[in-house]
Structure formats: C-alpha cells, structure tokens
C-alpha cells in the first residue's frame, strides 16, 4: 500500500499480514502464493480485500475508516461478495454462490460472518437455520488462512452441515449417556446444547457445589468434539490444583460404548509451559499461564505454585492486555469452558477470553451480578444448593458458634506490665512484646511506649492475639464430641454411639502467618498430635499438592489449615467440618467455601479415612468470627473503620489511582489505615515513603492532611492535577498526590506488606459463647408453608388420617405415608423429611430431638402431631412405641402372661426396630446387633416356652407397636 494511504487501511493490511495472508494489489499478484488478500480500493472510505485460498476466491473484507459503521461495512461485504462471486464464478470456491467468509473492519474492531452457518454448501438454506440468516460476531483479528482452508475442507466433506455452528444444531440426543448422569447434569447438557444451537456466544451454567459441574462439561466436551466436529476445547481455571483436578476428570472419563478412556481417543494436555500441539483436542490451563503464552512472557515452571496466587496479578497490572499471537491465534479454540467463572474474568483477565473466537461456557455455583453481565444473562441451567440437598446430591449443614471477647471487641496491648521480684516487691515496667516480619518471618522484640489498642478488624492483620487463637482452638477441641458432633442413638440398637476420631476438618485462616499460628495451636491443644495430625496447605507451604492428596485420602492428617488454596473448587468428599477463623464479606466466596463441606461421600469411602464416621448426612460450620451472621455483598464498599467491612489499603489506593469519587468516609478510612501503618514503620520504611514527598514534608503531614479533609461533607474527586501536599492545606492536596504518584502508592503498599505483625501475648481472652445456632426464621417459614399445604390438600391427607385412626396394619399406614410424600415432592421438591424435621426441632416443637438423621419415622411423628393423634403435645415416635409396649405388657399381665429377662431383652430390641422402621418383620430381627445376638433363631429360642408362638408374636407386636 502506498505511503499516503490512510492509517486505518494500513492497520487492516497489517492485521491481515499478521494472520498469515499475503496482501497486495491485483497487479502485484504472484504465482505459487497459497493465501492471498487482494486489495481493491472502492472509494476513499471503502477498501475491499478479496481472500483467495489456493487461487480459489472464498471471502471478502470490507474496510473503512475508524468512525465507519460496522453494520454498514458488513452489509457492503455481503453485497460485494454476491457481486464478485457472480462475476468471477469460474474462480470462486462455490461458483456463483456468494462468498461465505465476510469481514468488516474499521481498523480498530473486526466483525465476521460465515454464510455457511445457515446454508448448505450448494447455497440452499438449511431447514433448521435461524431467522434472519447467519449471525455476525466480533473477532480479535481475521482468521488464519489455514483455518479458512480447514473450514473449506469440512464444508466439502459435510455439505449439509458445513460448519461447526451448523453441526451444533444437529447433535444426536440419543448418544447422550443419561444413565451415568444425574438428572440435573442431563438437563444442563441439553440446555447448553440448545443455547449453542441458537449460536449464543456465551452461556452460563449454575450448579451447586458437589452436583458434578466438571463431569457435566466433560460429557459435553466429548459430544462437541465427537459429534459436532469441534477442533479444540479449552478448560480454563485460575489455580493449578483446579487444573490438575479437571485433568484427572477428563483423563478418567470413558465415553458411552467405548473401551478406552477419553484421553486415549483425543489428545489431552495440561498446559504448564512450552507449546500446545496442533493435535491436542482438550487443553487445560490456568488463565494466567495462557496470558503469558499470548504475550510472550516466559511461562513459569510447572511447580511454581505462587505464580497464579501472587506474581501474576502484579505482572499483568490492572488489565492483562493481549496482542496477536501467531502460535495461539484467536481461532485456536472452538469452545472455552471457564471453571469457577464468578472469579477472575471480569476485570484483569477479561481480555484473555475476548481474544479467542470461541463459544464461552461458564461454570459456577455462585454467580454474582458481574457473572450474569459477562454471560449476557444467558443462564441456561440453574441448580441451587437447596435443590441439591433435597435431591441428596449435597448434604446440609449446621452452624456452631464460638465467640470470645477479643474476637468481638479487640483488646489493648498495655504499655506497662506488672513484674514481681523474688523479694515480693511489685514493679511496673514497660511491656516487651514480639513482632514478626511478615515476609521474612524474622522475630524481634520491642518495648511499648504507650498503650496500643486494636479493634477486631485488625486481628491477624496488624496484631495477633495468642490467647484468642488458643481459646478458640481449645474450645473447638472440648466441644467437638459433645456439641459439634454429639453422640447419636443407633436407630437399630438404641445404643449411644460416640465419635472419638477427629473428623476431617478444614480451618480457614486470614493469611499465611495466621495459618502457622493455628497449626501450632492445634498441635498443642490435641494431646498426642504430631506434625502429621495438622498441616498448613497453602501455596506458600511445602509440597501443597502432596499435602492436599494426603488430607483427601489418608487417615493420619485430620486437620488442614488454608487461606485460599482450598477455598473453592477443590474436592474433599470426606470433609465434615469447616472452621472459619477469618471473616468473609463476599457472598459468592463464602458460598464457595461452604461448598467444600457439602459434597456427599459413599459410606465405605468415608470410613476409609474416618473409621468411626458411619454416614455423612451433614457438615458443620464452626463460626468463630461471625461470618455466618452478617449480610454479604457481591462487592466490597469503601467505609469507615468503625463500620465493617473495612477495605484494604490496596483497595483504597486503587480508588485514588482510578480517579474514583471519594467521600469523607473513604478518606477517613484511608487516613486511619495510613496512621496505623505509621505506628509500625521503622526508619527504613519511613524513609522509603518520604523520598516520594516534597522536601521537608513528612509522613505524618500526609496523614494529617487526610484527617482534616475527612471532616468535610463534600466528596473529593481524585485528580492527579491537585498538586502536592501542604501540611496547612486541605485533603485534596494529599489525595491528589496519591493519585499522581504511582511511586508513592507503590511505596506505601510495599512498606505495608514489608512490615511487622505485633504479637499480643499479654491479653487474656474470655469465652462468651459456644453453642449451635438455629435458624428460627427459616424454620417458621417452612412450618407455616407446610401447614398451608396440609390445609389446602386435606383430601390428599385424609387416607392417612383414616389409616392412623383405625389403627390399620403398619404397612398400610406406611404405604399411605409414602404416597403423601410422593405427592408433596412432586410439587415441593425441597420439602424433604429431613428439612421438615429440622424445622420442627429448631422451633422447639420436637423438643430435645436430634436435628439430623431424619427419615420416614420422623415424618410420621410430624404427621401424628399435625393430625392431633397424640394430643396437643409433640411425641417422638420412640416414646410412642415405648408407651405402646408398656400398655401391651400391662394387658399381658392381666391375663397372666409374664416375661423373663431374656425375653424382655428381646422386647427392647423389638422397640428399637419399630422405633427405627415403624414396623416389625422376621427379617428385621436378623440384621445388625440383633444378628450378632443370635437373630431370629435366638428370638425363637427365647420364646419357645411362652404362650406366644414366635411367628405370631412378631405379627402381634407389629400390630400393637407399629405405625
């Protein structure tokens, strides 16, 4: 192109050339060039580029100035594609049919439309094509000519389904392996495929943690590769351990009817560094490493666990900008699956996703507002945790609260401490406390010059209270087998079953230093606990993946302490307890953390790692910081320190950098943060900050300037033009300097991170509360809705009422009970027996009863109560059965029938059977402990001299005690 050509035209040619097209004018064409883009200027505001693959005319690019309208350019491409194909049918790939590959660009953005998405190769419209023809889409750059050449081969080979998007409308439903899928997984795949058939560019699947999101997308990926001819699928994560987890899920998948796993049929790659082979069909990568590949930045070593969690964000900056990468062109993937898509993709890493010309499928259990926005509100499938619990896919949870004085109120490190001398004299001396360097872990001692109060939000950020951690851990230990996992009644034997092995437990710590302190406290509190009993599992810990595998699969490691590494996505099915020693302000993150405990596990697999845990029907959240009580938000606002949540210094300085509107509250919080930072600065740290202030200005002057402006009521618009700070001027000067000076902001953050944690070993903590929490409001709503249902469906309840009142045989009563349950679940799936029972217990209607292990018998008790069969008082079913036995024994005595000790022992066993099953059979006497005691044979021997024949006695007790 000539040097006087407009800049936009040069930009278009450069983009075509970078993609692999040879660009020139008609008179410049050369023989032997496989991929050509021939320039044809039409007007000062329109240049056409006709695309040739091996001398066959197949596409067109309409280019205009940067202010040009994209749609007008796309229309021009379509019109010219028809005209050119008609005039040069002998050279056109499809003869006189319009050129299918149409691009429009203004030099800044590119738009692409493929006419073959909605028509056959011969130009006839596809019968299942959408209204209005093919849909155009934004692309980062023109497709590589080798990709266009592949499209041409596919279209010739499959003329009635010539493109990937056309084949998406023809996926065979009969080949979906629904027998190995949960109902929700099957529905999600079908809904996703329906969305893809509509050519929706983005689709969101919300599926509760533990419901099988990864397996769902593994199935879907296989179908897209095998039956829709997808070239390549990318599975994106933001943590290495999640990538390995996904890799194993793909690797272990065996498709329907196949004898070999998926990875032996379709090459699978877990990308860590190096190149992605052209033959790879499924690529799993962290978004951070993929960004490195796109930008030419050296990809870190495979075992570099800190890259994703620490260095990548700093390396990428506020936005991870990308440029054209020939090795990974935008057309490299057809489908991108984003795991845990509520994170990472809306801000810094969004350009990575928007680089690729691919359908994007998001997976999450906890979508937030930004999630819906990114996926164009295209929620194709939704499966909540409540539904998952009702279906038995997940387990429900209980909350146990541990509250201490320091946790709630903070404390004060006193300037003076009392020192007793051997001669009995008492002296007040300056307190000496330890401080730990946050990065190097070096420990030093310092003398206190004045009292240092700290509030709850500073705990484990600026100050660590040794006694607070000790008291929380010891309370957890003391209450573990009495309140948190209390003894339960064996429903078969009536015996009390107590647990002695610490359940698999995960502590959430504030940071790595806090995690170290918790590990030390746990090992000290639990008698006989060695290093293998409790370990820290964070990205900074030694061999975290090995430790995670051990925690998941081995018996010895009972307690793990993490910060973020196991907070989302990681599967540990046998996990039964989560201890929150850090607060969480974001709803979605809290839900993800809760999800670690929600997963179900088969009883044998549970007992492999926790021998005395028979069945996982719940997990427990131990809340030591009030995390379950305060409301959550999707975004964390800027507020004053006395109104939680308190924003970090980094967040406040970022607001200055971005020029956001700062209210007085925001500035007050910033001043408070910097003031506290100043109290723990050493000379080196202070000098590192003050070198970015004007000569004669001090750190304290900067803080005072912010404090004065915080008293104003007017918001401050952050501006880099506000000037330098003046100790007598208003706040706008100080904030202006923070906005203007990147070096000052960086120095403040560096010093804040490179600073000291004070260790308060002087304050004594006090336990305020240790109790289980009940949700009375939720329970009342459940019971009210249930009573309304019973009133509205009285005719459906009537058969059960009659069966109860007429004391019909237990099996008939249970049959009517099951019929009612089926009718209820058909319209109210979440009304499980367990949920209803828990509500009655939480409202103290079922007073003193356990909240868990509810089933048919507990539902029977609820119905007897609501039908008024036991008077006005709720009677546990065991109590009803025991009362019936006493009445039956009294009647036997009146006719002279007595029972010896051996027979009465068996009658007590019968009560256990009926209390657990509402009925009695001969077979039920031959299971569990009763089998160990001799079973039905011993029952027969015990009653052989009784007036009751054993078989008749079983029927009699079934009638008298059951249902």
XYZ file of C-alpha atoms in Angstrom, residues 384-387 389-390 396-399 594 628 773-787 828-832 834-845 851-852:
46
model
C -29.284 -24.430 43.645
C -27.779 -25.883 46.786
C -31.281 -26.213 48.281
C -32.309 -28.377 45.334
C -29.706 -31.067 49.302
C -33.309 -32.051 48.601
C -26.961 -29.802 54.527
C -25.020 -28.079 57.277
C -25.303 -26.928 60.866
C -23.631 -23.885 62.404
C -19.124 -23.624 52.383
C -22.434 -16.673 59.115
C -27.141 -21.843 66.009
C -30.682 -22.449 64.840
C -32.449 -20.577 62.076
C -35.801 -19.813 63.667
C -36.963 -17.540 60.851
C -36.337 -20.142 58.175
C -37.868 -22.870 60.344
C -41.046 -20.836 60.920
C -41.425 -20.252 57.193
C -41.023 -23.969 56.450
C -43.610 -24.982 59.057
C -46.066 -22.249 58.009
C -45.802 -23.297 54.368
C -46.218 -26.936 55.368
C -49.366 -26.241 57.379
C -42.386 -29.102 46.521
C -39.117 -30.907 45.879
C -37.283 -29.082 48.661
C -39.714 -30.367 51.329
C -37.725 -33.403 52.325
C -35.060 -34.050 56.826
C -35.863 -30.390 56.152
C -39.300 -30.558 57.735
C -37.971 -32.356 60.789
C -35.163 -29.837 61.242
C -37.723 -27.012 61.199
C -39.819 -28.666 63.909
C -36.722 -29.168 66.046
C -35.489 -25.583 65.539
C -38.879 -24.241 66.662
C -38.737 -26.475 69.753
C -41.872 -28.295 68.667
C -31.925 -32.328 64.155
C -30.336 -34.883 61.886
